[in-house]
PDB file of C-alpha atoms in Angstrom:
ATOM      1  CA  GLY K   1      17.072 -20.821   5.321  1.00 63.00           C
ATOM      2  CA  GLU K   2      18.403 -24.260   6.082  1.00 79.00           C
ATOM      3  CA  ARG K   3      20.166 -23.337   9.206  1.00 69.00           C
ATOM      4  CA  ALA K   4      17.884 -20.597  10.597  1.00 51.00           C
ATOM      5  CA  THR K   5      17.074 -21.114  14.192  1.00 43.00           C
ATOM      6  CA  HIS K   6      14.504 -18.236  14.074  1.00 41.00           C
ATOM      7  CA  HIS K   7      11.375 -18.327  11.817  1.00 40.00           C
ATOM      8  CA  SER K   8       9.222 -15.582  10.610  1.00 41.00           C
ATOM      9  CA  ARG K   9       6.564 -14.210  12.753  1.00 41.00           C
ATOM     10  CA  ASN K  10       3.239 -13.215  11.318  1.00 44.00           C
ATOM     11  CA  PRO K  11       3.885 -10.899   8.424  1.00 45.00           C
ATOM     12  CA  ARG K  12       3.240  -7.225   9.350  1.00 42.00           C
ATOM     13  CA  CYS K  13       0.503  -5.500   7.267  1.00 40.00           C
ATOM     14  CA  ASP K  14      -0.618  -3.179  10.060  1.00 39.00           C
ATOM     15  CA  GLY K  15       0.415   0.103   8.578  1.00 39.00           C
ATOM     16  CA  SER K  16       4.062  -0.042  10.204  1.00 42.00           C
ATOM     17  CA  SER K  17       5.473  -0.615   6.809  1.00 46.00           C
ATOM     18  CA  ILE K  18       6.115   2.850   5.254  1.00 47.00           C
ATOM     19  CA  ILE K  19       5.860   1.490   1.718  1.00 45.00           C
ATOM     20  CA  ASP K  20       2.303   0.052   2.704  1.00 45.00           C
ATOM     21  CA  VAL K  21       1.495   3.860   3.349  1.00 43.00           C
ATOM     22  CA  TRP K  22       2.973   4.911  -0.013  1.00 42.00           C
ATOM     23  CA  ARG K  23       0.885   2.202  -1.843  1.00 42.00           C
ATOM     24  CA  ASP K  24      -2.289   3.910  -0.539  1.00 41.00           C
ATOM     25  CA  ILE K  25      -1.187   7.462  -1.477  1.00 41.00           C
ATOM     26  CA  GLU K  26      -4.412   7.985  -3.557  1.00 34.00           C
ATOM     27  CA  ARG K  27      -6.504   7.704  -0.560  1.00 34.00           C
ATOM     28  CA  GLU K  28      -4.707   9.635   2.073  1.00 34.00           C
ATOM     29  CA  TRP K  29      -2.000  12.046   2.975  1.00 31.00           C
ATOM     30  CA  VAL K  30       0.972  11.010   5.160  1.00 28.00           C
ATOM     31  CA  SER K  31       4.472  12.145   6.094  1.00 29.00           C
ATOM     32  CA  TYR K  32       6.843   9.188   6.268  1.00 32.00           C
ATOM     33  CA  ILE K  33      10.387   8.411   6.559  1.00 33.00           C
ATOM     34  CA  PHE K  34      12.776   6.183   4.479  1.00 32.00           C
ATOM     35  CA  ILE K  35      16.020   4.814   5.896  1.00 34.00           C
ATOM     36  CA  THR K  36      18.746   2.579   5.331  1.00 37.00           C
ATOM     37  CA  SER K  37      20.017   1.728   8.722  1.00 37.00           C
ATOM     38  CA  SER K  38      23.703   1.035   9.667  1.00 37.00           C
ATOM     39  CA  ARG K  39      24.638  -1.957  11.457  1.00 41.00           C
ATOM     40  CA  ASN K  40      25.405  -0.842  15.027  1.00 46.00           C
ATOM     41  CA  LYS K  41      23.747  -1.006  18.580  1.00 48.00           C
ATOM     42  CA  LYS K  42      22.634   2.659  18.426  1.00 50.00           C
ATOM     43  CA  THR K  43      20.584   2.044  15.272  1.00 49.00           C
ATOM     44  CA  GLN K  44      19.239  -1.263  16.489  1.00 48.00           C
ATOM     45  CA  MET K  45      17.893   0.744  19.600  1.00 54.00           C
ATOM     46  CA  ILE K  46      16.583   3.411  17.481  1.00 52.00           C
ATOM     47  CA  MET K  47      14.737   0.984  15.459  1.00 50.00           C
ATOM     48  CA  ALA K  48      13.302  -0.947  18.321  1.00 48.00           C
ATOM     49  CA  LEU K  49      11.998   2.407  19.878  1.00 53.00           C
ATOM     50  CA  ARG K  50      10.484   3.287  16.500  1.00 49.00           C
ATOM     51  CA  ARG K  51       8.626   0.076  16.377  1.00 48.00           C
ATOM     52  CA  ALA K  52       7.509   0.375  19.776  1.00 47.00           C
ATOM     53  CA  LEU K  53       5.545   3.695  19.002  1.00 46.00           C
ATOM     54  CA  THR K  54       1.864   3.334  18.305  1.00 37.00           C
ATOM     55  CA  LEU K  55       0.265   3.102  14.796  1.00 38.00           C
ATOM     56  CA  SER K  56      -0.628   6.788  14.250  1.00 42.00           C
ATOM     57  CA  TRP K  57       0.675   9.973  12.810  1.00 46.00           C
ATOM     58  CA  TRP K  58       2.662  10.466  16.087  1.00 45.00           C
ATOM     59  CA  ARG K  59       4.480   7.171  15.328  1.00 46.00           C
ATOM     60  CA  ILE K  60       5.673   8.223  11.913  1.00 53.00           C
ATOM     61  CA  LEU K  61       6.616  11.829  13.273  1.00 56.00           C
ATOM     62  CA  GLY K  62       8.238  10.185  16.362  1.00 50.00           C
ATOM     63  CA  SER K  63      10.186   7.922  14.000  1.00 50.00           C
ATOM     64  CA  ALA K  64      11.609  10.909  12.202  1.00 53.00           C
ATOM     65  CA  LEU K  65      12.637  12.553  15.471  1.00 51.00           C
ATOM     66  CA  LEU K  66      14.370   9.400  16.703  1.00 49.00           C
ATOM     67  CA  LEU K  67      16.348   9.060  13.535  1.00 50.00           C
ATOM     68  CA  ILE K  68      17.283  12.779  13.502  1.00 51.00           C
ATOM     69  CA  VAL K  69      18.601  12.375  16.860  1.00 47.00           C
ATOM     70  CA  GLY K  70      20.281   9.100  16.228  1.00 48.00           C
ATOM     71  CA  ASN K  71      21.930  10.445  13.063  1.00 47.00           C
ATOM     72  CA  ARG K  72      24.171  12.735  15.409  1.00 41.00           C
ATOM     73  CA  PRO K  73      27.017  12.065  14.806  1.00 41.00           C
ATOM     74  CA  ASP K  74      26.395   8.473  13.003  1.00 39.00           C
ATOM     75  CA  GLY K  75      24.154   5.612  13.325  1.00 38.00           C
ATOM     76  CA  VAL K  76      22.111   6.011  10.036  1.00 38.00           C
ATOM     77  CA  GLU K  77      23.732   5.765   6.704  1.00 36.00           C
ATOM     78  CA  ALA K  78      20.871   7.558   4.852  1.00 33.00           C
ATOM     79  CA  PHE K  79      17.929   9.457   5.854  1.00 31.00           C
ATOM     80  CA  SER K  80      15.094  11.007   3.774  1.00 31.00           C
ATOM     81  CA  LEU K  81      11.791  12.666   4.806  1.00 29.00           C
ATOM     82  CA  MET K  82       9.119  12.977   2.276  1.00 28.00           C
ATOM     83  CA  LEU K  83       5.765  14.603   2.420  1.00 25.00           C
ATOM     84  CA  VAL K  84       2.951  13.354   0.252  1.00 27.00           C
ATOM     85  CA  SER K  85      -0.441  14.886  -0.103  1.00 26.00           C
ATOM     86  CA  ALA K  86      -3.855  13.386  -1.200  1.00 27.00           C
ATOM     87  CA  ARG K  87      -7.145  13.345   0.470  1.00 28.00           C
ATOM     88  CA  PRO K  88      -6.959  14.092   4.387  1.00 29.00           C
ATOM     89  CA  GLN K  89      -8.421  10.965   5.773  1.00 30.00           C
ATOM     90  CA  GLN K  90      -7.342   8.449   8.393  1.00 32.00           C
ATOM     91  CA  TRP K  91      -5.601   5.349   6.922  1.00 32.00           C
ATOM     92  CA  SER K  92      -6.838   2.028   7.850  1.00 38.00           C
ATOM     93  CA  LEU K  93      -6.831  -1.686   6.702  1.00 45.00           C
ATOM     94  CA  SER K  94      -9.510  -3.348   5.013  1.00 51.00           C
ATOM     95  CA  ALA K  95     -10.955  -6.576   6.389  1.00 49.00           C
ATOM     96  CA  ALA K  96      -9.312  -8.435   3.612  1.00 63.00           C
ATOM     97  CA  ALA K  97      -5.878  -7.144   4.482  1.00 80.00           C
ATOM     98  CA  THR K  98      -6.195  -8.333   8.006  1.00 87.00           C
ATOM     99  CA  ALA K  99      -6.150 -11.889   6.753  1.00 90.00           C
ATOM    100  CA  LEU K 100      -2.522 -11.586   5.799  1.00 92.00           C
ATOM    101  CA  TYR K 101      -1.197 -11.462   9.414  1.00 89.00           C
ATOM    102  CA  ASP K 102      -4.319 -12.414  11.852  1.00 91.00           C
ATOM    103  CA  PRO K 103      -4.092 -16.169  12.196  1.00 90.00           C
ATOM    104  CA  THR K 104      -7.900 -16.764  12.585  1.00 91.00           C
ATOM    105  CA  GLU K 105      -8.743 -14.650   9.570  1.00 91.00           C
ATOM    106  CA  ARG K 106      -5.940 -16.077   7.535  1.00 91.00           C
ATOM    107  CA  MET K 107      -6.983 -19.617   8.029  1.00 91.00           C
ATOM    108  CA  ALA K 108     -10.754 -18.476   7.279  1.00 91.00           C
ATOM    109  CA  THR K 109      -9.647 -16.876   4.112  1.00 90.00           C
ATOM    110  CA  TYR K 110      -6.818 -19.128   2.705  1.00 90.00           C
ATOM    111  CA  GLY K 111      -7.563 -22.402   4.497  1.00 83.00           C
ATOM    112  CA  ASP K 112      -5.199 -25.349   3.740  1.00 74.00           C
ATOM    113  CA  HIS K 113      -5.474 -24.993   0.027  1.00 76.00           C
ATOM    114  CA  SER K 114      -4.908 -21.404  -1.126  1.00 90.00           C
ATOM    115  CA  TRP K 115      -1.366 -20.778   0.042  1.00 94.00           C
ATOM    116  CA  ALA K 116      -0.160 -19.748  -3.427  1.00 95.00           C
ATOM    117  CA  GLN K 117      -2.753 -16.978  -3.385  1.00 95.00           C
ATOM    118  CA  TYR K 118      -1.532 -16.032   0.084  1.00 95.00           C
ATOM    119  CA  LEU K 119       1.926 -15.537  -1.239  1.00 96.00           C
ATOM    120  CA  LEU K 120       0.761 -13.561  -4.006  1.00 97.00           C
ATOM    121  CA  ASP K 121      -1.360 -11.265  -1.775  1.00 96.00           C
ATOM    122  CA  LEU K 122       1.563 -10.804   0.619  1.00 96.00           C
ATOM    123  CA  HIS K 123       3.642  -9.597  -2.529  1.00 97.00           C
ATOM    124  CA  GLN K 124       0.881  -7.444  -3.628  1.00 95.00           C
ATOM    125  CA  ALA K 125       0.483  -5.699  -0.274  1.00 95.00           C
ATOM    126  CA  ASN K 126       4.251  -5.318   0.135  1.00 95.00           C
ATOM    127  CA  ALA K 127       3.939  -7.309   3.469  1.00 95.00           C
ATOM    128  CA  THR K 128       6.869  -7.579   5.803  1.00 95.00           C
ATOM    129  CA  LEU K 129       8.218 -10.623   7.539  1.00 93.00           C
ATOM    130  CA  ASP K 130       9.777 -10.338  11.188  1.00 91.00           C
ATOM    131  CA  PHE K 131      13.046 -12.483  11.141  1.00 86.00           C
ATOM    132  CA  CYS K 132      15.304 -12.970  14.095  1.00 79.00           C
ATOM    133  CA  GLY K 133      13.498 -10.757  16.685  1.00 81.00           C
ATOM    134  CA  GLY K 134      12.959  -7.566  14.683  1.00 88.00           C
ATOM    135  CA  MET K 135      14.549  -7.578  11.219  1.00 94.00           C
ATOM    136  CA  MET K 136      11.857  -6.573   8.832  1.00 96.00           C
ATOM    137  CA  PHE K 137      12.030  -8.074   5.425  1.00 97.00           C
ATOM    138  CA  GLN K 138       9.607  -7.107   2.645  1.00 97.00           C
ATOM    139  CA  LEU K 139       8.413 -10.262   0.648  1.00 98.00           C
ATOM    140  CA  VAL K 140       9.090  -9.865  -2.991  1.00 98.00           C
ATOM    141  CA  LEU K 141       8.188 -12.501  -5.723  1.00 98.00           C
ATOM    142  CA  THR K 142       9.813 -12.615  -9.080  1.00 98.00           C
ATOM    143  CA  ASP K 143       7.677 -12.233 -12.214  1.00 98.00           C
ATOM    144  CA  ALA K 144       8.005 -15.862 -13.216  1.00 96.00           C
ATOM    145  CA  LEU K 145       7.171 -17.055  -9.708  1.00 97.00           C
ATOM    146  CA  GLN K 146       4.110 -14.739  -9.782  1.00 97.00           C
ATOM    147  CA  THR K 147       2.906 -16.367 -13.099  1.00 96.00           C
ATOM    148  CA  HIS K 148       3.371 -19.806 -11.681  1.00 94.00           C
ATOM    149  CA  LEU K 149       1.605 -19.118  -8.362  1.00 95.00           C
ATOM    150  CA  GLN K 150      -1.277 -17.604 -10.412  1.00 95.00           C
ATOM    151  CA  LYS K 151      -1.678 -20.752 -12.312  1.00 93.00           C
ATOM    152  CA  VAL K 152      -1.555 -22.909  -9.074  1.00 93.00           C
ATOM    153  CA  ALA K 153      -4.133 -20.610  -7.358  1.00 93.00           C
ATOM    154  CA  GLN K 154      -6.548 -20.733 -10.324  1.00 91.00           C
ATOM    155  CA  ASP K 155      -6.109 -24.732 -10.593  1.00 85.00           C
ATOM    156  CA  GLN K 156      -9.435 -25.976  -9.489  1.00 68.00           C
ATOM    157  CA  ASP K 157      -8.742 -29.578 -10.339  1.00 67.00           C
ATOM    158  CA  ASN K 158      -5.373 -29.787  -8.611  1.00 70.00           C
ATOM    159  CA  HIS K 159      -3.402 -30.559 -11.729  1.00 75.00           C
ATOM    160  CA  ARG K 160      -0.588 -28.533 -10.202  1.00 81.00           C
ATOM    161  CA  GLN K 161       1.167 -29.069  -6.935  1.00 86.00           C
ATOM    162  CA  PRO K 162      -0.141 -26.791  -4.332  1.00 90.00           C
ATOM    163  CA  VAL K 163       2.061 -24.699  -2.132  1.00 94.00           C
ATOM    164  CA  THR K 164       2.917 -26.692   1.150  1.00 92.00           C
ATOM    165  CA  VAL K 165       3.020 -24.884   4.481  1.00 90.00           C
ATOM    166  CA  TYR K 166       4.636 -26.985   7.349  1.00 91.00           C
ATOM    167  CA  ASP K 167       3.438 -26.545  10.958  1.00 90.00           C
ATOM    168  CA  ALA K 168       5.578 -25.439  13.914  1.00 89.00           C
ATOM    169  CA  THR K 169       6.976 -28.878  14.576  1.00 94.00           C
ATOM    170  CA  HIS K 170       9.046 -28.473  11.397  1.00 94.00           C
ATOM    171  CA  TYR K 171      10.975 -25.507  12.817  1.00 88.00           C
ATOM    172  CA  ARG K 172      14.152 -26.319  10.923  1.00 91.00           C
ATOM    173  CA  MET K 173      14.315 -27.208   7.160  1.00 93.00           C
ATOM    174  CA  HIS K 174      15.999 -30.510   7.525  1.00 94.00           C
ATOM    175  CA  GLN K 175      13.075 -31.693   9.591  1.00 95.00           C
ATOM    176  CA  ILE K 176      10.714 -31.528   6.375  1.00 95.00           C
ATOM    177  CA  PRO K 177      10.063 -34.827   4.645  1.00 94.00           C
ATOM    178  CA  ASP K 178      12.638 -35.951   1.974  1.00 93.00           C
ATOM    179  CA  TYR K 179      15.031 -33.149   2.804  1.00 96.00           C
ATOM    180  CA  GLN K 180      18.350 -33.253   1.082  1.00 95.00           C
ATOM    181  CA  GLN K 181      21.408 -31.031   1.201  1.00 96.00           C
ATOM    182  CA  ASN K 182      21.353 -29.687  -2.307  1.00 96.00           C
ATOM    183  CA  ALA K 183      20.118 -26.657  -4.422  1.00 96.00           C
ATOM    184  CA  GLU K 184      17.002 -28.087  -5.668  1.00 95.00           C
ATOM    185  CA  ALA K 185      13.550 -26.379  -5.361  1.00 95.00           C
ATOM    186  CA  ASP K 186      10.167 -27.481  -6.640  1.00 94.00           C
ATOM    187  CA  ASN K 187       8.266 -24.212  -6.183  1.00 95.00           C
ATOM    188  CA  CYS K 188       5.840 -25.920  -3.826  1.00 93.00           C
ATOM    189  CA  HIS K 189       7.621 -27.503  -0.940  1.00 94.00           C
ATOM    190  CA  VAL K 190      10.971 -25.711  -1.226  1.00 96.00           C
ATOM    191  CA  PHE K 191      11.493 -22.374  -3.071  1.00 97.00           C
ATOM    192  CA  HIS K 192      14.686 -20.488  -4.221  1.00 97.00           C
ATOM    193  CA  GLY K 193      15.299 -17.374  -2.257  1.00 98.00           C
ATOM    194  CA  ARG K 194      17.583 -14.399  -1.330  1.00 98.00           C
ATOM    195  CA  GLU K 195      17.899 -12.202   1.486  1.00 97.00           C
ATOM    196  CA  ILE K 196      18.834  -8.843   0.037  1.00 98.00           C
ATOM    197  CA  ARG K 197      20.234  -5.866   2.101  1.00 97.00           C
ATOM    198  CA  ASN K 198      20.502  -2.152   1.578  1.00 97.00           C
ATOM    199  CA  VAL K 199      17.388  -1.909  -0.579  1.00 98.00           C
ATOM    200  CA  PRO K 200      16.248   1.888  -0.547  1.00 97.00           C
ATOM    201  CA  HIS K 201      12.709   1.354  -1.208  1.00 96.00           C
ATOM    202  CA  ALA K 202      12.125  -1.827   0.958  1.00 97.00           C
ATOM    203  CA  ALA K 203       8.929  -1.831   3.144  1.00 96.00           C
ATOM    204  CA  GLY K 204       9.615  -2.129   6.863  1.00 94.00           C
ATOM    205  CA  GLY K 205      12.113   0.771   7.188  1.00 94.00           C
ATOM    206  CA  MET K 206      15.199  -1.572   7.349  1.00 96.00           C
ATOM    207  CA  GLY K 207      16.262  -1.847   3.719  1.00 97.00           C
ATOM    208  CA  MET K 208      15.696  -5.601   3.674  1.00 97.00           C
ATOM    209  CA  VAL K 209      14.035  -7.815   1.148  1.00 98.00           C
ATOM    210  CA  LEU K 210      13.190 -11.514   1.104  1.00 98.00           C
ATOM    211  CA  GLN K 211      12.876 -12.503  -2.545  1.00 98.00           C
ATOM    212  CA  LEU K 212      11.453 -15.800  -3.830  1.00 98.00           C
ATOM    213  CA  SER K 213      12.071 -16.855  -7.327  1.00 98.00           C
ATOM    214  CA  TYR K 214      11.011 -19.616  -9.814  1.00 96.00           C
ATOM    215  CA  SER K 215      13.138 -22.822 -10.005  1.00 95.00           C
ATOM    216  CA  SER K 216      13.271 -24.304 -13.363  1.00 86.00           C
ATOM    217  CA  SER K 217      14.958 -27.602 -11.995  1.00 68.00           C
ATOM    218  CA  PRO K 218      11.696 -29.460 -12.272  1.00 56.00           C
ATOM    219  CA  ASN K 219      11.310 -27.777 -15.811  1.00 54.00           C
ATOM    220  CA  GLN K 220       7.940 -29.145 -16.269  1.00 60.00           C
ATOM    221  CA  GLU K 221       6.847 -25.843 -18.263  1.00 69.00           C
ATOM    222  CA  ASN K 222      10.207 -25.156 -19.720  1.00 76.00           C
ATOM    223  CA  VAL K 223      10.390 -21.800 -17.809  1.00 87.00           C
ATOM    224  CA  VAL K 224      13.575 -19.975 -16.981  1.00 92.00           C
ATOM    225  CA  ASP K 225      13.320 -17.159 -14.563  1.00 96.00           C
ATOM    226  CA  PRO K 226      15.813 -14.212 -15.433  1.00 96.00           C
ATOM    227  CA  GLN K 227      15.529 -13.139 -11.884  1.00 98.00           C
ATOM    228  CA  GLY K 228      16.168 -16.472 -10.431  1.00 97.00           C
ATOM    229  CA  TRP K 229      19.235 -18.081  -9.078  1.00 97.00           C
ATOM    230  CA  THR K 230      22.203 -17.975 -11.449  1.00 97.00           C
ATOM    231  CA  THR K 231      24.188 -21.031 -12.514  1.00 96.00           C
ATOM    232  CA  ALA K 232      27.078 -19.799 -10.066  1.00 97.00           C
ATOM    233  CA  GLU K 233      24.438 -19.763  -7.154  1.00 98.00           C
ATOM    234  CA  ILE K 234      23.208 -23.111  -7.861  1.00 97.00           C
ATOM    235  CA  GLN K 235      26.666 -24.781  -8.349  1.00 97.00           C
ATOM    236  CA  GLY K 236      28.078 -23.150  -5.224  1.00 97.00           C
ATOM    237  CA  TYR K 237      24.963 -23.395  -2.774  1.00 97.00           C
ATOM    238  CA  ASN K 238      25.705 -24.614   0.697  1.00 96.00           C
ATOM    239  CA  GLY K 239      22.948 -22.982   2.709  1.00 96.00           C
ATOM    240  CA  TRP K 240      23.317 -25.710   5.432  1.00 95.00           C
ATOM    241  CA  LYS K 241      26.563 -23.972   6.640  1.00 94.00           C
ATOM    242  CA  HIS K 242      26.971 -20.720   8.680  1.00 92.00           C
ATOM    243  CA  ASP K 243      26.245 -17.560   6.747  1.00 91.00           C
ATOM    244  CA  GLY K 244      29.579 -16.200   7.740  1.00 90.00           C
ATOM    245  CA  GLY K 245      31.275 -18.877   5.650  1.00 91.00           C
ATOM    246  CA  ARG K 246      29.200 -18.411   2.723  1.00 96.00           C
ATOM    247  CA  GLU K 247      29.450 -16.134  -0.495  1.00 97.00           C
ATOM    248  CA  TRP K 248      27.578 -12.972  -0.220  1.00 97.00           C
ATOM    249  CA  ARG K 249      27.099 -11.237  -3.557  1.00 98.00           C
ATOM    250  CA  GLU K 250      26.823  -7.623  -4.614  1.00 97.00           C
ATOM    251  CA  GLY K 251      24.864  -6.304  -7.534  1.00 97.00           C
ATOM    252  CA  GLN K 252      27.734  -6.194  -9.919  1.00 97.00           C
ATOM    253  CA  GLN K 253      28.510  -9.978  -9.268  1.00 98.00           C
ATOM    254  CA  TRP K 254      24.890 -10.881  -9.839  1.00 98.00           C
ATOM    255  CA  ALA K 255      24.752  -8.922 -13.025  1.00 97.00           C
ATOM    256  CA  ALA K 256      27.989 -10.553 -14.404  1.00 98.00           C
ATOM    257  CA  GLU K 257      26.254 -14.020 -13.567  1.00 97.00           C
ATOM    258  CA  GLY K 258      23.354 -13.310 -15.372  1.00 97.00           C
ATOM    259  CA  TYR K 259      20.868 -11.385 -13.135  1.00 97.00           C
ATOM    260  CA  GLU K 260      21.329  -8.200 -15.162  1.00 97.00           C
ATOM    261  CA  SER K 261      18.288  -6.470 -13.709  1.00 97.00           C
ATOM    262  CA  PHE K 262      19.282  -6.713 -10.089  1.00 98.00           C
ATOM    263  CA  GLY K 263      20.602  -3.177  -9.684  1.00 97.00           C
ATOM    264  CA  ALA K 264      17.605  -1.541 -11.235  1.00 97.00           C
ATOM    265  CA  GLU K 265      15.398  -3.592  -8.975  1.00 98.00           C
ATOM    266  CA  PHE K 266      17.087  -3.156  -5.720  1.00 98.00           C
ATOM    267  CA  GLY K 267      19.554  -0.271  -6.036  1.00 97.00           C
ATOM    268  CA  PRO K 268      23.295   0.124  -6.523  1.00 96.00           C
ATOM    269  CA  GLN K 269      24.254  -0.584  -2.962  1.00 97.00           C
ATOM    270  CA  ALA K 270      22.316  -3.774  -2.498  1.00 98.00           C
ATOM    271  CA  PHE K 271      23.934  -7.046  -1.562  1.00 98.00           C
ATOM    272  CA  GLY K 272      22.721 -10.374  -0.366  1.00 97.00           C
ATOM    273  CA  LEU K 273      22.797 -14.089   0.236  1.00 97.00           C
ATOM    274  CA  HIS K 274      20.792 -16.905  -1.545  1.00 98.00           C
ATOM    275  CA  HIS K 275      18.896 -19.443   0.601  1.00 97.00           C
ATOM    276  CA  ARG K 276      16.347 -22.147   0.101  1.00 96.00           C
TER     277      ARG K 276
END
């Protein structure tokens, strides 16, 4: 966001995201947990311990034990344990998947010209991003943005504006060139986004999603994203202010404003805040 002081670390696609395991159900068997954590120190400690466990079956079983203990008498809003069976073999990442989070492989695979494809691959892999020292957000792209990025990734003649990634010297949004305090996004330098909480199926185990949507403000292709920012979000945007003073939305409000599929996509208890 525009006032963020912590930027995302490398996206996690190392098997720690339980939904990553779910997506590979055809290849393996696994017991995994699914939680929506409450907002208190006990839960934060439990989640920190859970992430500290090694990537193995013991990590997953240990996570369940930690959460069972932590749920007495409170500390976790919802807990579910699922058993899924397929072929009994060890789960491991392919070489291509490591390019999503390993800096050296990432640059070798995507270079400076394939960041649109990188975003698409992160979305496809249900990759998670680490914000603010341990808050795991699954990256989710709307359908319209995926379509746009696919066209950008396939554009060999550079007729479309490529996705721009700024280096570490631009650690705040106002430091990028031509920054202005407004609600505009061009789908290459700046994107419309939302942080969405209490999502039951979110990868990362914390019920959090970072959604990016297509902005029709350039309107070069006359595309309107039904999952994108509503008129009310655009008109009321003030992302440069403190989050505590901004308008958080619940699913019913988004639906009333025009994002009718929000509840079906993220669940009836989801809520969030829009950012650039």
